Structures are given as structure tokens and as C-alpha cells.
Amino acid sequence: MTSDGKVLLYAPASDSNPSAGGMLICYDEESIQSTTSVAPQWVWKKEIPGYLSSDITPGNAPTDCGGHGAALSSDGKIYVTTRTSLTALSADGEILWTHTPGGIIECVPAVDNIGCVYYCDSQTGSVVKLNPEGVKLAAIALNASLTSSVTIAPDGRLYVVGLVGGAPTLFALTTDSINGPST
């Protein structure tokens, strides 16, 4: 939920076309609570470029969809991922920029208190840091299969889980550029 009472829903854009990317839909919380409709009226919706899942069969749930979702920054920006992109949007749903990873993203992005965005590239086994304009600042290779999202602790430490030799492994990373997550 955004600071101004909006609810964001992120789902595949198409039931039958996995390359259609995602669909981010914004609802007003008050209208959701006051409606008796099964489908409340949305405020805005935006197609997100990229490849959200690897296989969608009509009538079945998407497979290999990952943990995609939205992350919010304290200045109102919205960040969403597909397997092939990380997209930044304004609070009114306009695409600000799109970043293409070196591999595959299977996680929700994380935003720190200065607006930098983090994600795990599961194919390269790296945690990637972008500045608020989408420029890649760093990539930390962990030599692991990374499918979890980055968690930012109040002290600025980054946590991520990966598989090393088939065993779940917790990584704790430090960086000198942040003091914690975005509010």
C-alpha cells in the first residue's frame, strides 16, 4: 500500500502469453472498502515490459514466476520486476526507466533510504545495486543460485538467501552507502 492509500496489485499481463510481461494495477483503498463489486474500479494500470514467467498454460497457474512484486521508495516511486527487467514508475503509473539485468530476476526489488534499488540476478548469482535513475552502481557475485529478495536491515546490512551446492545459505552484505531501508 502506498503512503496515499493506494493498493497495488501485480500479476501476469496475459493468461496465455508469458512474454506479455506484467500488469501493475493501482486501486484506491477507500473505493475497495466501499464497493460491493467483485472487481472494484482501478485508478490506473500499466503494462510492465519483460518476461514475467517461463510457462503459462491456460487454466493452470504460471510456473517459474518467481517472487515478483512491487517495492516503494519514500519519494513515491514504484519498482517492479519481471524475469527480464526492473522497471521504475512514478506514483501515477508512468514508466520512468527500465533496467535489463545480465541474467534473470526472480525477486521483488528492495529500496534503501537514499533511493538505491537492489535485486538478485539468479542466473549470474549476483546482488545488483542501481542508483535512483536506474544506473548500475555495483554487482556483488555470490556464486550462488539466488531466488530470494534482498532484505535491508535498519543498520543497512543486506540479507539474501541462495543455494550453494544445493544447501540454503544466508548471505549478509555490508555497504557504506546506506543506513537502512526506505521508509
Coordinates of N, CA, C and O in Angstrom, one line a residue:
M1 N 0.8 -1.2 0.0 CA 0.0 0.0 0.0 C 0.9 1.2 0.0 O 1.9 1.3 0.7
T2 N 0.5 2.2 -0.8 CA 1.3 3.5 -0.9 C 0.9 4.4 0.3 O -0.1 4.2 1.0
S3 N 1.7 5.4 0.5 CA 1.5 6.3 1.6 C 0.2 7.1 1.4 O -0.3 7.7 2.4
D4 N -0.3 7.2 0.2 CA -1.5 8.0 0.0 C -2.8 7.1 -0.1 O -3.8 7.5 -0.7
G5 N -2.7 5.8 0.4 CA -3.9 5.0 0.5 C -4.2 4.2 -0.8 O -5.3 3.8 -1.0
K6 N -3.2 4.0 -1.7 CA -3.4 3.2 -2.9 C -3.0 1.8 -2.7 O -2.0 1.5 -2.0
V7 N -3.7 0.8 -3.3 CA -3.3 -0.6 -3.2 C -2.8 -1.0 -4.6 O -3.4 -0.7 -5.6
L8 N -1.6 -1.6 -4.6 CA -1.0 -2.1 -5.9 C -1.2 -3.6 -6.0 O -0.9 -4.3 -5.0
L9 N -1.6 -4.0 -7.2 CA -1.7 -5.5 -7.5 C -0.8 -5.7 -8.7 O -1.0 -5.0 -9.7
Y10 N 0.0 -6.7 -8.6 CA 0.9 -7.0 -9.8 C 0.7 -8.5 -10.2 O 0.7 -9.4 -9.3
A11 N 0.4 -8.7 -11.4 CA 0.1 -10.0 -12.0 C 0.6 -10.2 -13.4 O 0.9 -9.2 -14.0
P12 N 0.6 -11.4 -13.9 CA 0.9 -11.5 -15.4 C -0.1 -10.7 -16.2 O -1.3 -10.7 -15.9
A13 N 0.4 -10.1 -17.3 CA -0.4 -9.3 -18.2 C -1.4 -10.2 -19.0 O -2.4 -9.8 -19.5
S14 N -1.0 -11.5 -19.2 CA -1.8 -12.4 -20.1 C -1.8 -13.8 -19.5 O -0.8 -14.2 -18.9
D15 N -2.9 -14.4 -19.6 CA -3.0 -15.8 -19.1 C -2.4 -16.8 -20.0 O -2.0 -17.9 -19.7
S16 N -2.2 -16.4 -21.3 CA -1.7 -17.3 -22.3 C -0.4 -17.0 -22.9 O 0.2 -17.7 -23.7
N17 N 0.1 -15.7 -22.6 CA 1.4 -15.3 -23.3 C 2.4 -14.9 -22.2 O 2.3 -13.7 -21.8
P18 N 3.3 -15.7 -21.9 CA 4.3 -15.4 -20.8 C 5.2 -14.2 -21.2 O 5.7 -13.5 -20.3
S19 N 5.4 -13.9 -22.5 CA 6.2 -12.8 -22.9 C 5.5 -11.5 -22.8 O 6.1 -10.5 -23.1
A20 N 4.2 -11.5 -22.4 CA 3.5 -10.3 -22.3 C 3.9 -9.4 -21.1 O 3.5 -8.2 -21.0
G21 N 4.7 -9.9 -20.2 CA 5.2 -9.2 -19.1 C 4.1 -9.1 -18.0 O 3.3 -10.0 -17.8
G22 N 4.2 -8.1 -17.2 CA 3.3 -8.0 -16.0 C 2.3 -6.8 -16.2 O 2.4 -6.0 -17.1
M23 N 1.3 -6.8 -15.3 CA 0.4 -5.7 -15.3 C 0.3 -5.2 -13.8 O 0.0 -6.0 -12.9
L24 N 0.6 -3.9 -13.6 CA 0.6 -3.3 -12.3 C -0.7 -2.5 -12.3 O -0.9 -1.6 -13.1
I25 N -1.6 -2.8 -11.3 CA -2.9 -2.1 -11.2 C -2.9 -1.4 -9.9 O -2.6 -2.0 -8.8
C26 N -3.4 -0.2 -9.9 CA -3.5 0.7 -8.7 C -4.9 0.9 -8.4 O -5.7 1.3 -9.3
Y27 N -5.3 0.6 -7.2 CA -6.7 0.8 -6.7 C -6.7 1.8 -5.5 O -5.7 1.9 -4.8
D28 N -7.7 2.6 -5.3 CA -7.9 3.4 -4.2 C -8.4 2.6 -3.1 O -9.5 1.9 -3.2
E29 N -7.8 2.6 -1.9 CA -8.2 1.7 -0.8 C -9.7 2.0 -0.4 O -10.4 1.1 -0.1
E30 N -10.0 3.3 -0.3 CA -11.4 3.6 0.1 C -12.4 3.1 -0.9 O -13.4 2.6 -0.4
S31 N -12.1 3.1 -2.2 CA -13.1 2.6 -3.1 C -13.2 1.0 -3.0 O -14.3 0.5 -3.2
I32 N -12.1 0.4 -2.7 CA -12.2 -1.1 -2.5 C -13.1 -1.4 -1.3 O -13.9 -2.3 -1.3
Q33 N -12.9 -0.7 -0.2 CA -13.6 -1.0 1.0 C -15.1 -0.6 0.9 O -16.0 -1.2 1.5
S34 N -15.4 0.4 0.0 CA -16.8 0.8 -0.1 C -17.6 0.2 -1.2 O -18.8 0.4 -1.3
T35 N -17.0 -0.7 -2.0 CA -17.7 -1.3 -3.1 C -18.2 -2.7 -2.8 O -17.6 -3.4 -1.9
T36 N -19.2 -3.1 -3.4 CA -19.7 -4.5 -3.2 C -19.4 -5.2 -4.5 O -19.7 -6.4 -4.6
S37 N -18.7 -4.6 -5.4 CA -18.3 -5.2 -6.7 C -17.2 -6.2 -6.5 O -16.3 -6.0 -5.6
V38 N -17.2 -7.3 -7.2 CA -16.1 -8.2 -7.2 C -14.8 -7.6 -7.8 O -13.7 -7.9 -7.4
A39 N -15.0 -6.7 -8.8 CA -13.9 -6.0 -9.5 C -14.0 -4.5 -9.3 O -14.7 -3.8 -10.1
P40 N -13.4 -4.0 -8.2 CA -13.5 -2.5 -8.0 C -12.8 -1.8 -9.1 O -12.0 -2.3 -9.8
Q41 N -13.2 -0.5 -9.3 CA -12.6 0.3 -10.3 C -11.2 0.7 -10.0 O -10.9 1.1 -8.9
W42 N -10.3 0.5 -11.0 CA -8.9 0.8 -10.7 C -8.6 2.3 -11.0 O -9.4 3.0 -11.8
V43 N -7.6 2.9 -10.4 CA -7.2 4.3 -10.6 C -6.4 4.4 -11.9 O -6.5 5.2 -12.7
W44 N -5.4 3.5 -12.0 CA -4.6 3.3 -13.2 C -4.0 1.9 -13.3 O -4.0 1.2 -12.3
K45 N -3.6 1.5 -14.5 CA -3.0 0.3 -14.7 C -1.9 0.4 -15.8 O -2.1 1.3 -16.7
K46 N -0.8 -0.3 -15.7 CA 0.3 -0.2 -16.6 C 0.9 -1.5 -16.9 O 1.2 -2.3 -16.0
E47 N 1.1 -1.8 -18.2 CA 1.8 -3.0 -18.6 C 3.3 -2.8 -18.3 O 3.8 -1.7 -18.6
I48 N 3.9 -3.8 -17.8 CA 5.3 -3.8 -17.4 C 6.1 -4.6 -18.4 O 5.7 -5.8 -18.6
P49 N 7.0 -4.1 -19.1 CA 7.7 -4.8 -20.2 C 8.6 -6.0 -19.6 O 9.0 -5.9 -18.4
G50 N 8.7 -7.0 -20.3 CA 9.6 -8.1 -19.9 C 8.9 -9.4 -20.0 O 7.8 -9.5 -20.6
Y51 N 9.5 -10.4 -19.4 CA 9.0 -11.8 -19.5 C 8.8 -12.2 -18.0 O 9.7 -12.5 -17.3
L52 N 7.5 -12.3 -17.6 CA 7.2 -12.5 -16.2 C 7.4 -13.9 -15.8 O 7.9 -14.2 -14.7
S53 N 6.9 -14.9 -16.6 CA 7.1 -16.3 -16.2 C 7.5 -17.1 -17.4 O 7.5 -16.7 -18.5
S54 N 8.0 -18.3 -17.1 CA 8.6 -19.1 -18.1 C 7.5 -20.0 -18.8 O 7.7 -20.4 -20.0
D55 N 6.4 -20.2 -18.2 CA 5.4 -21.1 -18.8 C 4.0 -20.8 -18.2 O 3.8 -20.9 -17.0
I56 N 3.1 -20.4 -19.1 CA 1.7 -20.2 -18.6 C 0.9 -21.0 -19.5 O 0.8 -20.9 -20.7
T57 N 0.2 -22.0 -18.9 CA -0.7 -22.8 -19.6 C -2.1 -22.4 -19.3 O -2.4 -22.3 -18.1
P58 N -3.0 -22.2 -20.3 CA -4.4 -21.8 -20.0 C -5.0 -22.7 -19.0 O -4.9 -23.9 -19.1
G59 N -5.6 -22.2 -17.9 CA -6.3 -23.0 -16.9 C -5.4 -23.4 -15.8 O -5.8 -23.9 -14.8
N60 N -4.1 -23.2 -15.9 CA -3.1 -23.5 -14.9 C -2.4 -22.3 -14.4 O -2.3 -21.3 -15.1
A61 N -1.8 -22.4 -13.2 CA -1.1 -21.3 -12.7 C 0.3 -21.1 -13.4 O 0.8 -22.1 -13.9
P62 N 0.8 -19.9 -13.5 CA 2.1 -19.7 -14.1 C 3.2 -20.5 -13.3 O 3.1 -20.6 -12.1
T63 N 4.2 -21.0 -14.1 CA 5.3 -21.7 -13.4 C 6.5 -20.8 -13.5 O 6.6 -20.0 -14.4
D64 N 7.5 -21.0 -12.7 CA 8.7 -20.2 -12.6 C 8.4 -18.8 -12.7 O 9.1 -18.0 -13.3
C65 N 7.4 -18.3 -11.9 CA 7.1 -16.9 -11.9 C 8.0 -16.1 -11.0 O 8.1 -14.9 -11.1
G66 N 8.6 -16.8 -10.0 CA 9.4 -16.1 -9.1 C 8.6 -15.3 -8.1 O 7.4 -15.4 -8.0
G67 N 9.3 -14.5 -7.3 CA 8.7 -13.7 -6.2 C 8.5 -12.3 -6.7 O 8.9 -11.4 -6.0
H68 N 7.9 -12.1 -7.8 CA 7.8 -10.7 -8.3 C 6.7 -9.9 -7.6 O 5.7 -10.5 -7.1
G69 N 7.0 -8.7 -7.4 CA 6.0 -7.8 -6.7 C 6.6 -6.4 -6.8 O 7.5 -6.1 -7.5
A70 N 5.9 -5.5 -6.0 CA 6.3 -4.1 -6.1 C 7.0 -3.7 -4.8 O 6.7 -4.1 -3.7
A71 N 8.0 -2.8 -4.9 CA 8.7 -2.1 -3.8 C 8.5 -0.6 -4.0 O 8.4 -0.1 -5.1
L72 N 8.3 0.1 -2.9 CA 8.0 1.5 -2.9 C 9.2 2.3 -2.2 O 9.7 1.8 -1.2
S73 N 9.5 3.4 -2.8 CA 10.5 4.3 -2.1 C 9.8 5.4 -1.4 O 8.6 5.6 -1.6
S74 N 10.5 6.0 -0.5 CA 9.9 7.1 0.3 C 9.4 8.3 -0.5 O 8.6 9.0 0.0
D75 N 10.0 8.4 -1.7 CA 9.6 9.6 -2.5 C 8.4 9.2 -3.5 O 8.1 10.0 -4.4
G76 N 7.8 8.0 -3.3 CA 6.6 7.6 -4.1 C 6.9 6.8 -5.3 O 5.9 6.4 -6.0
K77 N 8.1 6.5 -5.6 CA 8.4 5.7 -6.8 C 8.1 4.3 -6.5 O 8.1 3.8 -5.4
I78 N 7.7 3.6 -7.6 CA 7.3 2.2 -7.5 C 8.3 1.4 -8.4 O 8.6 1.8 -9.5
Y79 N 8.8 0.3 -7.9 CA 9.7 -0.6 -8.6 C 9.1 -2.0 -8.7 O 8.7 -2.6 -7.7
V80 N 9.1 -2.5 -9.9 CA 8.6 -3.9 -10.2 C 9.6 -4.6 -11.1 O 10.3 -4.0 -11.8
T81 N 9.6 -6.0 -10.9 CA 10.5 -6.8 -11.7 C 9.7 -7.8 -12.6 O 8.6 -8.2 -12.2
T82 N 10.3 -8.1 -13.7 CA 9.9 -9.3 -14.5 C 11.2 -10.1 -14.5 O 12.2 -9.7 -13.9
R83 N 11.2 -11.3 -15.1 CA 12.4 -12.1 -15.2 C 13.5 -11.4 -16.0 O 14.6 -11.6 -15.8
T84 N 13.1 -10.4 -16.9 CA 14.0 -9.8 -17.8 C 14.1 -8.3 -17.6 O 14.7 -7.6 -18.5
S85 N 13.5 -7.7 -16.6 CA 13.6 -6.3 -16.4 C 13.3 -5.8 -15.0 O 12.6 -6.5 -14.3
L86 N 13.8 -4.6 -14.6 CA 13.4 -4.0 -13.4 C 12.9 -2.6 -13.9 O 13.6 -1.9 -14.6
T87 N 11.7 -2.2 -13.6 CA 11.1 -1.0 -14.1 C 10.7 -0.1 -12.9 O 10.2 -0.5 -11.9
A88 N 11.0 1.2 -13.1 CA 10.7 2.2 -12.1 C 9.5 3.0 -12.7 O 9.5 3.4 -13.8
L89 N 8.5 3.3 -11.8 CA 7.3 4.0 -12.2 C 7.1 5.2 -11.2 O 7.5 5.1 -10.0
S90 N 6.4 6.2 -11.7 CA 6.0 7.3 -10.8 C 4.8 6.9 -10.0 O 4.2 5.8 -10.3
A91 N 4.4 7.7 -9.0 CA 3.2 7.3 -8.2 C 2.0 7.3 -9.1 O 1.0 6.7 -8.7
D92 N 1.9 8.0 -10.2 CA 0.8 7.9 -11.1 C 0.9 6.9 -12.2 O 0.1 6.9 -13.2
G93 N 1.9 6.0 -12.1 CA 2.0 4.9 -13.1 C 2.7 5.1 -14.3 O 2.7 4.3 -15.2
E94 N 3.4 6.2 -14.4 CA 4.2 6.5 -15.7 C 5.6 5.8 -15.5 O 6.2 5.9 -14.5
I95 N 6.0 5.1 -16.6 CA 7.3 4.4 -16.5 C 8.4 5.5 -16.6 O 8.4 6.3 -17.5
L96 N 9.3 5.4 -15.6 CA 10.5 6.4 -15.6 C 11.7 5.8 -16.2 O 12.4 6.5 -16.9
W97 N 12.0 4.6 -16.0 CA 13.1 3.9 -16.6 C 12.9 2.4 -16.5 O 12.2 1.9 -15.7
T98 N 13.6 1.6 -17.4 CA 13.7 0.2 -17.3 C 15.1 -0.3 -17.4 O 15.9 0.2 -18.2
H99 N 15.5 -1.2 -16.5 CA 16.9 -1.7 -16.5 C 16.8 -3.2 -16.9 O 15.9 -3.9 -16.4
T100 N 17.7 -3.6 -17.7 CA 17.8 -5.0 -18.2 C 18.9 -5.7 -17.4 O 20.1 -5.2 -17.5
P101 N 18.7 -6.8 -16.7 CA 19.7 -7.5 -16.0 C 20.6 -8.3 -16.9 O 20.3 -8.5 -18.1
G102 N 21.8 -8.7 -16.3 CA 22.7 -9.6 -17.1 C 22.1 -11.0 -17.2 O 22.5 -11.7 -18.1
G103 N 21.2 -11.4 -16.3 CA 20.7 -12.7 -16.3 C 19.2 -12.7 -16.1 O 18.4 -12.1 -16.9
I104 N 18.7 -13.3 -15.0 CA 17.3 -13.4 -14.7 C 17.0 -12.9 -13.3 O 17.7 -13.2 -12.4
I105 N 15.9 -12.2 -13.2 CA 15.4 -11.7 -11.9 C 14.2 -12.5 -11.5 O 13.3 -12.7 -12.2
E106 N 14.3 -13.1 -10.2 CA 13.1 -13.8 -9.7 C 12.8 -13.3 -8.3 O 12.4 -14.1 -7.4
C107 N 12.8 -12.0 -8.1 CA 12.6 -11.5 -6.8 C 11.9 -10.1 -6.9 O 11.9 -9.5 -7.9
V108 N 11.5 -9.7 -5.7 CA 11.0 -8.3 -5.5 C 12.2 -7.4 -5.3 O 13.1 -7.8 -4.5
P109 N 12.2 -6.2 -5.9 CA 13.4 -5.4 -5.6 C 13.3 -4.8 -4.2 O 12.2 -4.9 -3.5
A110 N 14.4 -4.3 -3.7 CA 14.4 -3.6 -2.4 C 15.0 -2.2 -2.6 O 15.8 -2.0 -3.5
V111 N 14.5 -1.2 -1.8 CA 14.9 0.1 -1.9 C 15.5 0.6 -0.6 O 14.9 0.4 0.5
D112 N 16.7 1.3 -0.7 CA 17.3 1.8 0.6 C 16.8 3.2 0.9 O 16.1 3.8 0.1
N113 N 17.3 3.8 2.0 CA 16.9 5.1 2.4 C 17.4 6.2 1.6 O 17.0 7.4 1.7
I114 N 18.3 6.0 0.6 CA 18.8 7.0 -0.3 C 18.3 6.8 -1.7 O 18.7 7.5 -2.6
G115 N 17.4 5.8 -1.9 CA 16.7 5.6 -3.2 C 17.4 4.6 -4.1 O 17.0 4.4 -5.2
C116 N 18.5 4.0 -3.6 CA 19.1 2.9 -4.5 C 18.3 1.7 -4.4 O 17.6 1.4 -3.4
V117 N 18.3 0.9 -5.5 CA 17.4 -0.2 -5.7 C 18.3 -1.5 -5.8 O 19.3 -1.5 -6.5
Y118 N 17.9 -2.6 -5.2 CA 18.7 -3.8 -5.2 C 17.8 -4.9 -5.7 O 16.6 -5.0 -5.4
Y119 N 18.5 -5.9 -6.4 CA 17.8 -7.1 -6.8 C 18.8 -8.2 -6.9 O 20.0 -8.0 -7.0
C120 N 18.3 -9.4 -6.9 CA 19.2 -10.6 -7.1 C 19.1 -11.1 -8.6 O 18.0 -11.3 -9.1
D121 N 20.2 -11.3 -9.2 CA 20.2 -11.8 -10.5 C 20.5 -13.3 -10.3 O 21.6 -13.7 -10.0
S122 N 19.5 -14.1 -10.5 CA 19.6 -15.6 -10.2 C 20.5 -16.3 -11.2 O 21.1 -17.3 -10.8
Q123 N 20.6 -15.8 -12.4 CA 21.5 -16.5 -13.4 C 22.9 -16.2 -13.1 O 23.8 -17.1 -13.2
T124 N 23.3 -15.0 -12.8 CA 24.7 -14.7 -12.6 C 25.1 -14.9 -11.1 O 26.3 -14.8 -10.8
G125 N 24.1 -15.1 -10.2 CA 24.4 -15.3 -8.8 C 24.9 -14.0 -8.1 O 25.8 -14.0 -7.2
S126 N 24.4 -12.8 -8.6 CA 24.9 -11.6 -8.0 C 23.7 -10.7 -7.4 O 22.6 -10.8 -7.8
V127 N 24.1 -9.9 -6.4 CA 23.2 -8.9 -5.9 C 23.6 -7.6 -6.6 O 24.8 -7.3 -6.6
V128 N 22.6 -7.0 -7.2 CA 22.9 -5.8 -8.1 C 22.3 -4.6 -7.4 O 21.2 -4.6 -6.9
K129 N 23.1 -3.5 -7.5 CA 22.7 -2.2 -6.9 C 22.6 -1.2 -8.0 O 23.5 -1.0 -8.8
L130 N 21.4 -0.5 -8.1 CA 21.2 0.6 -9.1 C 21.0 1.9 -8.4 O 20.4 1.9 -7.3
N131 N 21.4 3.0 -9.0 CA 21.1 4.3 -8.4 C 19.6 4.6 -8.7 O 18.9 3.9 -9.4
P132 N 19.1 5.7 -8.1 CA 17.6 6.0 -8.3 C 17.2 6.3 -9.8 O 16.1 6.3 -10.1
E133 N 18.2 6.5 -10.6 CA 18.0 6.7 -12.0 C 18.1 5.5 -12.9 O 18.0 5.5 -14.1
G134 N 18.4 4.3 -12.2 CA 18.5 3.0 -12.9 C 19.9 2.7 -13.4 O 20.0 1.7 -14.2
V135 N 20.9 3.5 -13.1 CA 22.2 3.2 -13.5 C 22.9 2.2 -12.5 O 22.8 2.3 -11.3
K136 N 23.5 1.1 -13.1 CA 24.1 0.1 -12.3 C 25.3 0.6 -11.6 O 26.2 1.2 -12.2
L137 N 25.3 0.5 -10.2 CA 26.4 1.0 -9.4 C 27.4 -0.1 -9.0 O 28.6 0.1 -8.9
A138 N 26.8 -1.3 -8.8 CA 27.6 -2.4 -8.3 C 26.9 -3.7 -8.5 O 25.7 -3.8 -8.6
A139 N 27.7 -4.8 -8.6 CA 27.2 -6.2 -8.6 C 28.1 -7.0 -7.7 O 29.3 -7.0 -8.0
I140 N 27.6 -7.7 -6.7 CA 28.4 -8.5 -5.9 C 28.1 -9.9 -6.2 O 27.0 -10.4 -6.0
A141 N 29.1 -10.6 -6.7 CA 29.0 -12.0 -7.1 C 29.1 -12.9 -5.9 O 30.1 -12.9 -5.2
L142 N 28.0 -13.7 -5.7 CA 28.0 -14.6 -4.5 C 28.2 -16.1 -4.9 O 28.2 -16.9 -4.0
N143 N 28.3 -16.3 -6.2 CA 28.4 -17.7 -6.7 C 27.4 -18.6 -6.1 O 27.7 -19.7 -5.6
A144 N 26.1 -18.2 -6.1 CA 25.0 -19.0 -5.6 C 23.8 -18.8 -6.5 O 23.8 -17.8 -7.3
S145 N 22.9 -19.7 -6.4 CA 21.6 -19.6 -7.1 C 20.8 -18.7 -6.2 O 20.3 -19.1 -5.1
L146 N 20.5 -17.5 -6.7 CA 19.7 -16.5 -5.9 C 18.3 -16.3 -6.4 O 18.1 -15.9 -7.5
T147 N 17.3 -16.8 -5.6 CA 15.9 -16.6 -5.9 C 15.2 -15.8 -4.9 O 14.0 -15.6 -5.0
S148 N 15.8 -15.4 -3.8 CA 15.1 -14.7 -2.8 C 15.3 -13.2 -3.0 O 16.1 -12.7 -3.8
S149 N 14.5 -12.4 -2.4 CA 14.6 -10.9 -2.5 C 15.6 -10.5 -1.5 O 15.9 -11.1 -0.5
V150 N 16.2 -9.3 -1.7 CA 17.1 -8.7 -0.8 C 16.3 -8.0 0.3 O 15.3 -7.4 0.1
T151 N 16.7 -8.2 1.6 CA 16.1 -7.6 2.7 C 17.2 -6.6 3.3 O 18.3 -7.0 3.5
I152 N 16.7 -5.4 3.5 CA 17.6 -4.4 4.1 C 17.3 -4.2 5.6 O 16.1 -3.8 5.9
A153 N 18.2 -4.4 6.4 CA 18.0 -4.2 7.9 C 18.2 -2.8 8.2 O 18.7 -2.0 7.5
P154 N 17.7 -2.4 9.4 CA 17.7 -1.0 9.9 C 19.2 -0.4 9.9 O 19.4 0.8 9.8
D155 N 20.2 -1.3 10.1 CA 21.5 -0.8 10.2 C 22.2 -0.8 8.8 O 23.4 -0.5 8.6
G156 N 21.4 -1.1 7.7 CA 21.9 -1.0 6.4 C 22.5 -2.3 5.8 O 22.8 -2.4 4.7
R157 N 22.6 -3.3 6.6 CA 23.1 -4.6 6.2 C 22.0 -5.2 5.2 O 20.8 -5.1 5.4
L158 N 22.5 -5.9 4.1 CA 21.7 -6.5 3.2 C 21.7 -8.0 3.4 O 22.8 -8.6 3.7
Y159 N 20.6 -8.7 3.4 CA 20.5 -10.1 3.6 C 19.8 -10.7 2.4 O 18.9 -10.2 1.8
V160 N 20.3 -11.9 2.0 CA 19.8 -12.6 0.8 C 20.1 -14.1 1.1 O 21.1 -14.5 1.6
V161 N 19.1 -14.9 0.6 CA 19.3 -16.4 0.7 C 19.6 -16.9 -0.7 O 18.9 -16.5 -1.7
G162 N 20.5 -17.8 -0.8 CA 20.9 -18.5 -2.0 C 21.2 -20.0 -1.8 O 21.3 -20.4 -0.6
L163 N 21.3 -20.7 -2.9 CA 21.7 -22.1 -2.8 C 23.1 -22.2 -3.2 O 23.5 -21.8 -4.3
V164 N 23.9 -22.8 -2.3 CA 25.3 -23.1 -2.6 C 25.5 -24.6 -2.5 O 25.3 -25.2 -1.4
G165 N 25.8 -25.3 -3.6 CA 25.9 -26.8 -3.6 C 24.6 -27.4 -3.1 O 24.6 -28.5 -2.5
G166 N 23.5 -26.8 -3.4 CA 22.2 -27.4 -3.1 C 21.7 -27.0 -1.7 O 20.6 -27.4 -1.3
A167 N 22.6 -26.4 -0.9 CA 22.2 -26.1 0.5 C 21.8 -24.6 0.7 O 22.5 -23.7 0.2
P168 N 20.7 -24.3 1.3 CA 20.3 -22.9 1.6 C 21.4 -22.2 2.4 O 21.9 -22.7 3.4
T169 N 21.8 -21.0 1.9 CA 22.9 -20.3 2.6 C 22.4 -18.8 2.7 O 21.9 -18.2 1.8
L170 N 22.6 -18.3 3.9 CA 22.2 -16.9 4.2 C 23.5 -16.0 4.0 O 24.5 -16.3 4.6
F171 N 23.4 -15.0 3.2 CA 24.5 -14.0 3.0 C 24.1 -12.7 3.7 O 23.0 -12.3 3.6
A172 N 25.1 -12.1 4.3 CA 24.9 -10.8 4.9 C 26.0 -9.9 4.3 O 27.1 -10.2 4.3
L173 N 25.5 -8.8 3.7 CA 26.4 -7.9 2.9 C 26.4 -6.6 3.6 O 25.3 -6.1 4.0
T174 N 27.5 -5.9 3.6 CA 27.5 -4.5 4.1 C 27.9 -3.6 3.0 O 28.5 -4.0 2.0
T175 N 27.4 -2.4 3.1 CA 27.7 -1.3 2.1 C 27.8 0.0 2.9 O 27.2 0.2 3.9
D176 N 28.7 0.9 2.4 CA 28.9 2.1 3.2 C 27.9 3.2 2.7 O 28.0 4.3 3.2
S177 N 27.0 2.9 1.8 CA 26.2 4.0 1.2 C 24.8 4.1 1.7 O 24.1 5.0 1.3
I178 N 24.4 3.2 2.7 CA 23.0 3.3 3.2 C 23.0 3.1 4.7 O 23.9 2.6 5.3
N179 N 21.9 3.6 5.3 CA 21.7 3.4 6.7 C 20.5 2.5 7.0 O 20.2 2.3 8.1
G180 N 19.8 2.1 6.0 CA 18.6 1.3 6.2 C 17.7 1.3 5.0 O 18.0 1.8 4.0
P181 N 16.5 0.6 5.2 CA 15.6 0.6 4.1 C 14.8 1.9 3.9 O 14.8 2.7 4.8
S182 N 14.2 2.0 2.8 CA 13.3 3.2 2.5 C 12.2 3.1 3.5 O 11.7 2.0 3.8
T183 N 11.7 4.2 3.9 CA 10.5 4.2 4.8 C 9.3 3.9 4.1 O 8.4 4.3 3.8

